[in-house]
mmCIF file of C-alpha atoms in Angstrom:
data_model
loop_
_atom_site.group_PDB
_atom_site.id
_atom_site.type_symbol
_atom_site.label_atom_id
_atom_site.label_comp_id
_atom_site.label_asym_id
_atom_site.label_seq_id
_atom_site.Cartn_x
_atom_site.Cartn_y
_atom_site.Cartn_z
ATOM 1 C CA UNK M 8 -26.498 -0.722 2.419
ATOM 2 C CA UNK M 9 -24.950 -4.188 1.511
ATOM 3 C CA UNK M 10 -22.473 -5.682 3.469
ATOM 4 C CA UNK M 11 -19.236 -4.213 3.575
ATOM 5 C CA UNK M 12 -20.359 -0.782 1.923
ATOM 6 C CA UNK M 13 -19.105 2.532 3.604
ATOM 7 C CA UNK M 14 -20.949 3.553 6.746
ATOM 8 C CA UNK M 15 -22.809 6.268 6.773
ATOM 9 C CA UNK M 16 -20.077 7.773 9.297
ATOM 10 C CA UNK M 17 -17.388 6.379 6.658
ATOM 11 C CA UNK M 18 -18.663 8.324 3.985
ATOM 12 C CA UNK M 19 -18.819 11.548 5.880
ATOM 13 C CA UNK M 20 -15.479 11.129 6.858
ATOM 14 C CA UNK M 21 -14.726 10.413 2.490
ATOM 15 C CA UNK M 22 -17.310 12.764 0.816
ATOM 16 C CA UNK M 23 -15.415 16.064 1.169
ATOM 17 C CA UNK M 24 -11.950 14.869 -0.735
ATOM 18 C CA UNK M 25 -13.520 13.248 -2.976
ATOM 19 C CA UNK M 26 -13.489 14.818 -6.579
ATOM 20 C CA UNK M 27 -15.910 17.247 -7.273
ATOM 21 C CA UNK M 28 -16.511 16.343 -11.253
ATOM 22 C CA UNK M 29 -15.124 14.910 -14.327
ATOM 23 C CA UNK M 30 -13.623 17.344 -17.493
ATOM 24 C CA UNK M 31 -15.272 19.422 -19.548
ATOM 25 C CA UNK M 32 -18.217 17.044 -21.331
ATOM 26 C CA UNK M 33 -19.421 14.708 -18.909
ATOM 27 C CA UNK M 34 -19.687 13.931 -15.503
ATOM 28 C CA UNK M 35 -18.975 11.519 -12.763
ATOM 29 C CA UNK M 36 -21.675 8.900 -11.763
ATOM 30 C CA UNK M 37 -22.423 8.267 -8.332
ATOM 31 C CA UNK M 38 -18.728 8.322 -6.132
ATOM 32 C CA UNK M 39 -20.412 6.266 -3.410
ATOM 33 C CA UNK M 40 -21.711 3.805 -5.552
ATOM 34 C CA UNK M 41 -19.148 3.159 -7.572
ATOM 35 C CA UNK M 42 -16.533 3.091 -4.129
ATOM 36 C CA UNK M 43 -18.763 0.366 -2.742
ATOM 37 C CA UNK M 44 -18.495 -1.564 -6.006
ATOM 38 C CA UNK M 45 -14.987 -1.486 -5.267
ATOM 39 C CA UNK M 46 -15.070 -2.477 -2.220
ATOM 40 C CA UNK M 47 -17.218 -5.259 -2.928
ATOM 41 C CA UNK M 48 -14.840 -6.509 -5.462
ATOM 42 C CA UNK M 49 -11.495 -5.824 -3.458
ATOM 43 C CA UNK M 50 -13.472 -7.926 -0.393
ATOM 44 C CA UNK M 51 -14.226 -10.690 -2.352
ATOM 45 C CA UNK M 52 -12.095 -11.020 -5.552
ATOM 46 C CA UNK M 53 -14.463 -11.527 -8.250
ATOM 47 C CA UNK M 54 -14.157 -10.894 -11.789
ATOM 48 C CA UNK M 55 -15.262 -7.172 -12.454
ATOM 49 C CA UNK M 56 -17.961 -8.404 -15.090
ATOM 50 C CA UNK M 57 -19.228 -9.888 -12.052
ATOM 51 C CA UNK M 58 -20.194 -7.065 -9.909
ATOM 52 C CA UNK M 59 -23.373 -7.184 -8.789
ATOM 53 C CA UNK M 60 -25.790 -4.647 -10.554
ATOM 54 C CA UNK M 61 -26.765 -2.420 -7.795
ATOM 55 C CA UNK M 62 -23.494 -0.963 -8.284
ATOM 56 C CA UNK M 63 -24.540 -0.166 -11.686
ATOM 57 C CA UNK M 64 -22.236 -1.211 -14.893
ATOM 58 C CA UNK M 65 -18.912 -2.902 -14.097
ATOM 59 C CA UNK M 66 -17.320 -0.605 -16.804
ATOM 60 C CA UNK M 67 -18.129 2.764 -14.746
ATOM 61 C CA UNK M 68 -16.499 0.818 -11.774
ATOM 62 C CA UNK M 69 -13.547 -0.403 -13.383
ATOM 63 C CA UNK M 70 -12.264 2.431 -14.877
ATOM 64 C CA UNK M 71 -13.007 4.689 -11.864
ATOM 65 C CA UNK M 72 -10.696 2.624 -10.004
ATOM 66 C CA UNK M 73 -8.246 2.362 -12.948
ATOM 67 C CA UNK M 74 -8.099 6.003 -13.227
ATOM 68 C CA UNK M 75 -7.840 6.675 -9.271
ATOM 69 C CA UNK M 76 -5.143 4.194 -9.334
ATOM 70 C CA UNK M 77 -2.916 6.215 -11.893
ATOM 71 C CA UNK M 78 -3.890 10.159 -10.643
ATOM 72 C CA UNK M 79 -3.022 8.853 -6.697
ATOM 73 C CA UNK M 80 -6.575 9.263 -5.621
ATOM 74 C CA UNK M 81 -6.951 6.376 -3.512
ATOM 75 C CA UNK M 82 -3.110 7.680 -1.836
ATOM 76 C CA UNK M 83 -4.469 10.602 -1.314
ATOM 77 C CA UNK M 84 -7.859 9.879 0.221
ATOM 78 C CA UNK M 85 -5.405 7.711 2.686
ATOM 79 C CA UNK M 86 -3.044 10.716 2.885
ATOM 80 C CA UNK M 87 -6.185 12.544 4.386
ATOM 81 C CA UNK M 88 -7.397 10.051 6.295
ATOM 82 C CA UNK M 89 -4.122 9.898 8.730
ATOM 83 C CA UNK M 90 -3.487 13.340 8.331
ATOM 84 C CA UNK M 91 -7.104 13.868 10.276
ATOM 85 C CA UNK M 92 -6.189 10.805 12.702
ATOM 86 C CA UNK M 93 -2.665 12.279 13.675
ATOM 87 C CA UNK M 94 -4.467 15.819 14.210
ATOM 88 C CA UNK M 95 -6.161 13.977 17.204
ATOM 89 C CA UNK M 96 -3.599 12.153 18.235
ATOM 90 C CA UNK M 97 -4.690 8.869 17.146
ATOM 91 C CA UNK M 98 -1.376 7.509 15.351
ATOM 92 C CA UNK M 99 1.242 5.341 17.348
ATOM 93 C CA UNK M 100 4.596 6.532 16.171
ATOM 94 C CA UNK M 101 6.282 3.496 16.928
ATOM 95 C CA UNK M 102 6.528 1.977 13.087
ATOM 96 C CA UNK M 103 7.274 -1.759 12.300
ATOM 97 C CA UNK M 104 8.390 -2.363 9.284
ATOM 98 C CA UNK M 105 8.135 -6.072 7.219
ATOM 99 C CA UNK M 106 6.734 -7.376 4.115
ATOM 100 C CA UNK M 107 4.856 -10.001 2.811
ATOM 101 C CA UNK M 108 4.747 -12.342 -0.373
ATOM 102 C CA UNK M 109 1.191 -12.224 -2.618
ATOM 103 C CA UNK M 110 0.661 -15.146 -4.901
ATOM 104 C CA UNK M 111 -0.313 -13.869 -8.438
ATOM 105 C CA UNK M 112 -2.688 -15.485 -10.111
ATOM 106 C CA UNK M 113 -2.176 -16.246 -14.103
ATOM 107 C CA UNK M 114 -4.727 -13.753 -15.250
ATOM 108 C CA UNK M 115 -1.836 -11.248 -13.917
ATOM 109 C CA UNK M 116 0.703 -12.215 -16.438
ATOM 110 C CA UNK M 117 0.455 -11.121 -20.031
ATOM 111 C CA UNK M 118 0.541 -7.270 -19.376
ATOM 112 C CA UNK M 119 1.299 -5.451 -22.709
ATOM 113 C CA UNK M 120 4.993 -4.187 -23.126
ATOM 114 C CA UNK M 121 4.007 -2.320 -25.807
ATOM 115 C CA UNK M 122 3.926 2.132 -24.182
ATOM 116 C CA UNK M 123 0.431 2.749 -23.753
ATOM 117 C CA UNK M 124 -1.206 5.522 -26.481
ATOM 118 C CA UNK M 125 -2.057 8.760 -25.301
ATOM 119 C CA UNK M 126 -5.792 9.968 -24.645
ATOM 120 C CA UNK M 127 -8.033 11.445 -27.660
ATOM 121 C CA UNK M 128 -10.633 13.229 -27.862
ATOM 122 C CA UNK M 129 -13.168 10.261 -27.313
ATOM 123 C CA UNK M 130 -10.873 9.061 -24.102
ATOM 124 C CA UNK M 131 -12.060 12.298 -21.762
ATOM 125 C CA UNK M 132 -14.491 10.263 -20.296
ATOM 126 C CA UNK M 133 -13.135 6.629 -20.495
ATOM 127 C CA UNK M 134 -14.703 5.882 -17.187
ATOM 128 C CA UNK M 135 -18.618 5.917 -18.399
ATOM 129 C CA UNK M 136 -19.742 2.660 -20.124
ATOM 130 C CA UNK M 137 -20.091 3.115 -24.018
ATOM 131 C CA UNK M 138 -16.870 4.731 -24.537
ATOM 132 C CA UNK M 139 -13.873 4.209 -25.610
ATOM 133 C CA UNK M 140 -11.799 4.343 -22.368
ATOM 134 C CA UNK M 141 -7.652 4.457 -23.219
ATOM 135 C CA UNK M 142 -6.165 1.283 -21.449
ATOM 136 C CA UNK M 143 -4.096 3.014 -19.317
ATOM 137 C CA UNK M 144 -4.970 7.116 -18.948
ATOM 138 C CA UNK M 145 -1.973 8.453 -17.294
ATOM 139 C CA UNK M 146 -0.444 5.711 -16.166
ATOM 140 C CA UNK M 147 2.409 6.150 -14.225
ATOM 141 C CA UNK M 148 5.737 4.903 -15.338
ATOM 142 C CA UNK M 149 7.504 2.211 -14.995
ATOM 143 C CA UNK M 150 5.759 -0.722 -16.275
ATOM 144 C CA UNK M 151 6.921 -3.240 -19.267
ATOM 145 C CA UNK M 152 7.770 -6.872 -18.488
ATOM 146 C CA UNK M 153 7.490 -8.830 -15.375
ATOM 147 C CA UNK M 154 9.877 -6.700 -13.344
ATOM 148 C CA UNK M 155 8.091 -3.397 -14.215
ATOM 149 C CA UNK M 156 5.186 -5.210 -13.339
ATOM 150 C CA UNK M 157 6.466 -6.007 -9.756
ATOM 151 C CA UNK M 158 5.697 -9.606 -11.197
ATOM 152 C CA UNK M 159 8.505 -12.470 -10.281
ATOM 153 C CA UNK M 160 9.500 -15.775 -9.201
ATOM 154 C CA UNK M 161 10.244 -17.131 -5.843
ATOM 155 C CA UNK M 162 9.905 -20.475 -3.619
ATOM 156 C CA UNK M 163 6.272 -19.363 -3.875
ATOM 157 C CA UNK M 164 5.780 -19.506 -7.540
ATOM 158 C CA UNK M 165 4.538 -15.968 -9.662
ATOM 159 C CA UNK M 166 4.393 -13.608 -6.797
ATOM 160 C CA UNK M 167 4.444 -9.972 -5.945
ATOM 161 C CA UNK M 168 6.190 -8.705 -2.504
ATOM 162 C CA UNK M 169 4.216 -5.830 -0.525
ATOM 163 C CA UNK M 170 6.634 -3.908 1.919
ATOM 164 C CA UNK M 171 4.932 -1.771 4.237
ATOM 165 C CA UNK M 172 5.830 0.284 7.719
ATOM 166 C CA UNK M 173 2.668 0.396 10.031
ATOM 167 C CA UNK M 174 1.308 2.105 13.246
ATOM 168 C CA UNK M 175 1.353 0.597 16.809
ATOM 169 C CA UNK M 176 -2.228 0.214 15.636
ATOM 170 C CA UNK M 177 -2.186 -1.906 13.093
ATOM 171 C CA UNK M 178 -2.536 0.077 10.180
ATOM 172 C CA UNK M 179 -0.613 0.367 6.833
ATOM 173 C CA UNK M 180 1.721 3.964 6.537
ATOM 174 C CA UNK M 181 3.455 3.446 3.562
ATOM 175 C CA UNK M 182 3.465 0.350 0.868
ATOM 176 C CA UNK M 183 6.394 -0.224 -1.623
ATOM 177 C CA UNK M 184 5.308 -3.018 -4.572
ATOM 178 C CA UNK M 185 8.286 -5.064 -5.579
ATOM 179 C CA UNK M 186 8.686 -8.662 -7.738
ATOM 180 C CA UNK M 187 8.840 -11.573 -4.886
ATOM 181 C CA UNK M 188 11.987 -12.530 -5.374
ATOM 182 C CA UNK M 189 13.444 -8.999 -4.039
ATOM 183 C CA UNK M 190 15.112 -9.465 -0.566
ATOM 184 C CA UNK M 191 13.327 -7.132 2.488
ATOM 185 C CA UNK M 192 16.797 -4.849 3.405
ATOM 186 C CA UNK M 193 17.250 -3.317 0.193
ATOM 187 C CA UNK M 194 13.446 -1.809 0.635
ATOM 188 C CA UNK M 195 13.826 -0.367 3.790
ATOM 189 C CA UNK M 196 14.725 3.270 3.078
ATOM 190 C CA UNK M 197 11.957 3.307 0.173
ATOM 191 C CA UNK M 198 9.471 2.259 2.568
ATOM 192 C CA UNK M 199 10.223 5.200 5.428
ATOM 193 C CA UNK M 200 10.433 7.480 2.798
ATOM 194 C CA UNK M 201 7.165 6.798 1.809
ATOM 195 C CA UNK M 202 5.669 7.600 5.422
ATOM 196 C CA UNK M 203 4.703 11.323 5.284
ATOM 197 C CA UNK M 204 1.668 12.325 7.055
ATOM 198 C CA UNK M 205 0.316 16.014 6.254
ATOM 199 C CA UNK M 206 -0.331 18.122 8.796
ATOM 200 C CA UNK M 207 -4.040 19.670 8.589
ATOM 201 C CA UNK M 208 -2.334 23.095 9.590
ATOM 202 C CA UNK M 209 0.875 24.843 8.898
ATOM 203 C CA UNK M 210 4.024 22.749 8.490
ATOM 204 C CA UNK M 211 5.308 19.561 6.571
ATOM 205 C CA UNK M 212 4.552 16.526 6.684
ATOM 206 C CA UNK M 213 5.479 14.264 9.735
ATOM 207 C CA UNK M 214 8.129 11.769 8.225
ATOM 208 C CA UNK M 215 9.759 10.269 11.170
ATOM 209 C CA UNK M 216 8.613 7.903 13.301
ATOM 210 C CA UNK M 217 9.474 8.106 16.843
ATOM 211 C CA UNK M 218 10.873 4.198 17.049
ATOM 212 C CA UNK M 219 11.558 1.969 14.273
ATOM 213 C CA UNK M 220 11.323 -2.040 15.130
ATOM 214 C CA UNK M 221 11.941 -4.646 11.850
ATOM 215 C CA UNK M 222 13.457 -8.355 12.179
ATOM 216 C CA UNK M 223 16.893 -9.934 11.309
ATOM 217 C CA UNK M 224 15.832 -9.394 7.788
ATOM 218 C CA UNK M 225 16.981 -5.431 8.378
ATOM 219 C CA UNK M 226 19.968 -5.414 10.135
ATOM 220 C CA UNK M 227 22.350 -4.843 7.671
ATOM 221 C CA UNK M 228 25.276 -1.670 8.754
ATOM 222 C CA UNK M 229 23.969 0.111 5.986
ATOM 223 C CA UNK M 230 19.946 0.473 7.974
ATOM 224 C CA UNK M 231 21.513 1.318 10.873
ATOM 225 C CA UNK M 232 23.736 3.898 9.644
ATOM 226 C CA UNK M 233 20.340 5.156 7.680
ATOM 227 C CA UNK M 234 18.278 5.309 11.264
ATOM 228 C CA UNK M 235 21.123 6.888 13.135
ATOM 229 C CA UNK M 236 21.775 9.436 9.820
ATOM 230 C CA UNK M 237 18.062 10.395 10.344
ATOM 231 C CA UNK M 238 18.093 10.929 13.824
ATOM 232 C CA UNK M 239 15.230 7.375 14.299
ATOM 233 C CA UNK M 240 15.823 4.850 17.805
ATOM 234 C CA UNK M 241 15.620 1.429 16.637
ATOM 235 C CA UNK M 242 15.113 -1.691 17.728
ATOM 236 C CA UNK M 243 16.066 -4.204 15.324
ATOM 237 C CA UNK M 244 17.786 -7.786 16.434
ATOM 238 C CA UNK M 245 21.515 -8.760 15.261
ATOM 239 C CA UNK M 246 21.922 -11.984 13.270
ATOM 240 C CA UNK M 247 23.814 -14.579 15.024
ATOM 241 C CA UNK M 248 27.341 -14.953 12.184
ATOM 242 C CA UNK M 249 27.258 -10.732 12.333
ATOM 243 C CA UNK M 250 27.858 -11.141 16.487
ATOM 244 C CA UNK M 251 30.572 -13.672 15.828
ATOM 245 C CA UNK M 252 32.268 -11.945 13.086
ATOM 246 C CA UNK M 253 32.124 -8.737 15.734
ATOM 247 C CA UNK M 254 33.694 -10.727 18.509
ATOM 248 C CA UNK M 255 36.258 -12.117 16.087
ATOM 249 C CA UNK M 256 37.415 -8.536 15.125
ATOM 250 C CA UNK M 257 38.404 -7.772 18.997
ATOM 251 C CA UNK M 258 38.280 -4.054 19.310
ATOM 252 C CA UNK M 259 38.213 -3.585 15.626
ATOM 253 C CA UNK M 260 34.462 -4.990 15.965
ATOM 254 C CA UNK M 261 33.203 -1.993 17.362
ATOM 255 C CA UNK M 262 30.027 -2.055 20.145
ATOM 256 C CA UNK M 263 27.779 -4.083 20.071
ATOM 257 C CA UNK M 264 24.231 -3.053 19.202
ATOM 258 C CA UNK M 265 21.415 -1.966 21.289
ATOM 259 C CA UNK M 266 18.243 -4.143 21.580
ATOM 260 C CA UNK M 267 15.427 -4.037 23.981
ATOM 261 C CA UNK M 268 13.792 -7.309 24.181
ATOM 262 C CA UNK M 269 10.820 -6.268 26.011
ATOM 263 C CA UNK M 270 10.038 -3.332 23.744
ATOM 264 C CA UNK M 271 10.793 -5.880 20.072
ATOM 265 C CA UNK M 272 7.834 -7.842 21.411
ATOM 266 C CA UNK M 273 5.841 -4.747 19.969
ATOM 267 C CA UNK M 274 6.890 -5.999 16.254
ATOM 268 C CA UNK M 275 3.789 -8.198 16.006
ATOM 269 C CA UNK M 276 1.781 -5.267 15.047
ATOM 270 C CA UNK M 277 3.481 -5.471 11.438
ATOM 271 C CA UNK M 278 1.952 -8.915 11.443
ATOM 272 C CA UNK M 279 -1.369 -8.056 12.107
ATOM 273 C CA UNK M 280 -1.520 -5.425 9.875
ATOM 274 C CA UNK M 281 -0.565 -7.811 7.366
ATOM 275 C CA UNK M 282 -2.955 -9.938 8.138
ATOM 276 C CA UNK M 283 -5.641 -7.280 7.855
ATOM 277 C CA UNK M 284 -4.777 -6.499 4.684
ATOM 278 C CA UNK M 285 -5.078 -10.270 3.098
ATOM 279 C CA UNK M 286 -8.310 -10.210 4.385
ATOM 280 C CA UNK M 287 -9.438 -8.875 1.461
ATOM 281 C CA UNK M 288 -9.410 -11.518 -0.951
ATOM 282 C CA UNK M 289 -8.235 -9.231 -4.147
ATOM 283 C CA UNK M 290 -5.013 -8.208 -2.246
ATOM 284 C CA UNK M 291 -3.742 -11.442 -0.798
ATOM 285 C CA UNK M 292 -4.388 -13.017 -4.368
ATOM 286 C CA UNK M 293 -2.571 -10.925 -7.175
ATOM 287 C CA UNK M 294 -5.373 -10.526 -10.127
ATOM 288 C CA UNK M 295 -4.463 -7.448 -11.703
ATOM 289 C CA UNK M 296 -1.291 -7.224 -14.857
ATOM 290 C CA UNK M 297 -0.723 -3.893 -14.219
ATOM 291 C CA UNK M 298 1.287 -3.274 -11.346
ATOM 292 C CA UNK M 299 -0.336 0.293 -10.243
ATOM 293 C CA UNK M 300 -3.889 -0.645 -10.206
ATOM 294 C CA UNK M 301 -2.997 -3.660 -7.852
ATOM 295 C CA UNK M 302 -1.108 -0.880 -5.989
ATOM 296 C CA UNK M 303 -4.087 1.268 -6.107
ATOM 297 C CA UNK M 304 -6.157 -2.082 -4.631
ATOM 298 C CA UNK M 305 -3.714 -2.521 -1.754
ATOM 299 C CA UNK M 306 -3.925 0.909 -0.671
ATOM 300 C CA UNK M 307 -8.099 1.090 -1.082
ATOM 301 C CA UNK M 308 -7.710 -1.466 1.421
ATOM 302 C CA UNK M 309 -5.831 0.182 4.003
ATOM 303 C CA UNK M 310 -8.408 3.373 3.392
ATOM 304 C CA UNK M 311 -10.882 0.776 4.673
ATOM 305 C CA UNK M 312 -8.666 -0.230 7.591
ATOM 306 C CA UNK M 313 -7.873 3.058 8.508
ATOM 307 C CA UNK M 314 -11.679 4.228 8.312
ATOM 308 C CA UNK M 315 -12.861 1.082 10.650
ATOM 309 C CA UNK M 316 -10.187 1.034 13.347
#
């Protein structure tokens, strides 16, 4: 075991959701091999022809994590993942919500616009090495130009903007990709709607937190009104010109809003979970054009954070 490949523990944990086999005609090489390769790449950021060879041809790996990208495998091995944490009561309900702004390198821009060609016969398999793989099997939509591509410009250049709610722990619940010039308020209802954790009995999915904390960058009426609609506390500080214009208004103003200092000094775990995630070199650098694999990147490496935490 190199370092950085799944535990022995971390791949008992994996093994069972995993995909059984490939379609009709051929079949899947190794799944823990071809995770670690992966891994090794999402950890340090090389080029894919790079890979080392004990994780046998960078084609195989490629394309595995293309194709897990576009089906939701790597959501859904994270979907599992919680789903057996909150079972045991491992998941601290009280979410923070922020984002944070990913440089893109240039090898990201350049994605075709052109709608990608359906599979043919030859494309079954496109994730074996010495065939002809389609470019982008089942690809969700959504893509064309640097906007679909959650590609834009900001005061940091070509960048991409993750927003992501995490646990009192530290770890990721839900990411929402958008181009880095797209302000942090207008993603807040995408990014609780993407927390649902499945229970591993009867019963849907747990989709509210029990507190929401964010910064100034979320206080807008229209979050509040959201978090009260959906029955969420929240802690999230007013800006200093919305308390003025609410004292200038008299009565009209209306209450001011509730916020517990002592319990906002819990936000930090947003930060941290940030950080964890730009430890890995491939997600706090921006290699990939199409904007679903890097998706698919980010979220392998909150499987990894969730697995060793």
């Amino acid at each position: 075991m190199g370092r950085g490949d799944l535990t022995n523990a971390e791949w008992d944990r994996l093994e069972s959701f995993l995909p059984l086999g490939g379609a009709r005609g051929g079949r899947w090489s190794d799944h823990r091999r071809v995770i670690n390769g992966v891994l090794y790449r999402v950890r340090t950021g090389v080029q894919w022809r790079d890979l080392p060879e004990r994780f046998g041809p960078w084609e195989t790996v490629y394309k595995r994590h293309r194709r897990w990208s576009a089906d939701g495998t790597w959501a859904m091995l994270l979907s599992r993942i919680q789903s057996a944490e909150d079972a045991v009561g491992g998941i601290d309900w009280d979410v923070s919500v922020d984002s944070t702004v990913v440089r893109a390198h240039q090898h990201a821009a350049g994605a075709r616009k052109a709608p990608a060609r359906g599979p043919s016969k030859g494309d079954r398999w496109g994730d074996e090495p010495g065939r002809s793989g389609v470019e982008e099997t089942s690809s969700p939509a959504g893509g064309s130009g640097q906007i679909g591509e959650c590609l834009g410009r900001s005061r940091g250049g070509f960048t991409t903007k993750i927003h992501l709610a995490a646990d009192g722990r530290c770890r990721p619940l839900a990411l929402v990709l958008t181009p880095g010039h797209y302000g942090d308020g207008p993603q807040f209802e995408r990014v609780l709607e993407q927390v649902s954790v499945p229970r591993t009995g009867v019963g849907r999915p747990r989709t509210r937190p029990d507190h929401v904390l964010a910064d100034k960058a979320y206080t807008s009426r229209k979050t509040r009104r959201y978090l009260r609609r959906r029955g969420i506390r929240h802690t999230i500080p007013e800006r200093l010109d919305q308390q003025r214009h609410r004292k200038n208004r008299g009565s009209r103003g209306g209450r001011p809003t509730g916020f517990d200092s002592e319990r906002y000094k819990k936000r930090n775990t947003v930060e941290r979970a940030i950080n964890r995630l730009k430890g890995f070199r491939a997600v706090a650098t921006r290699y990939e054009k199409r904007a679903y694999i890097y998706l698919g990147t980010v979220t392998l490496a909150a499987l990894v954070i969730w697995l060793r935490t």
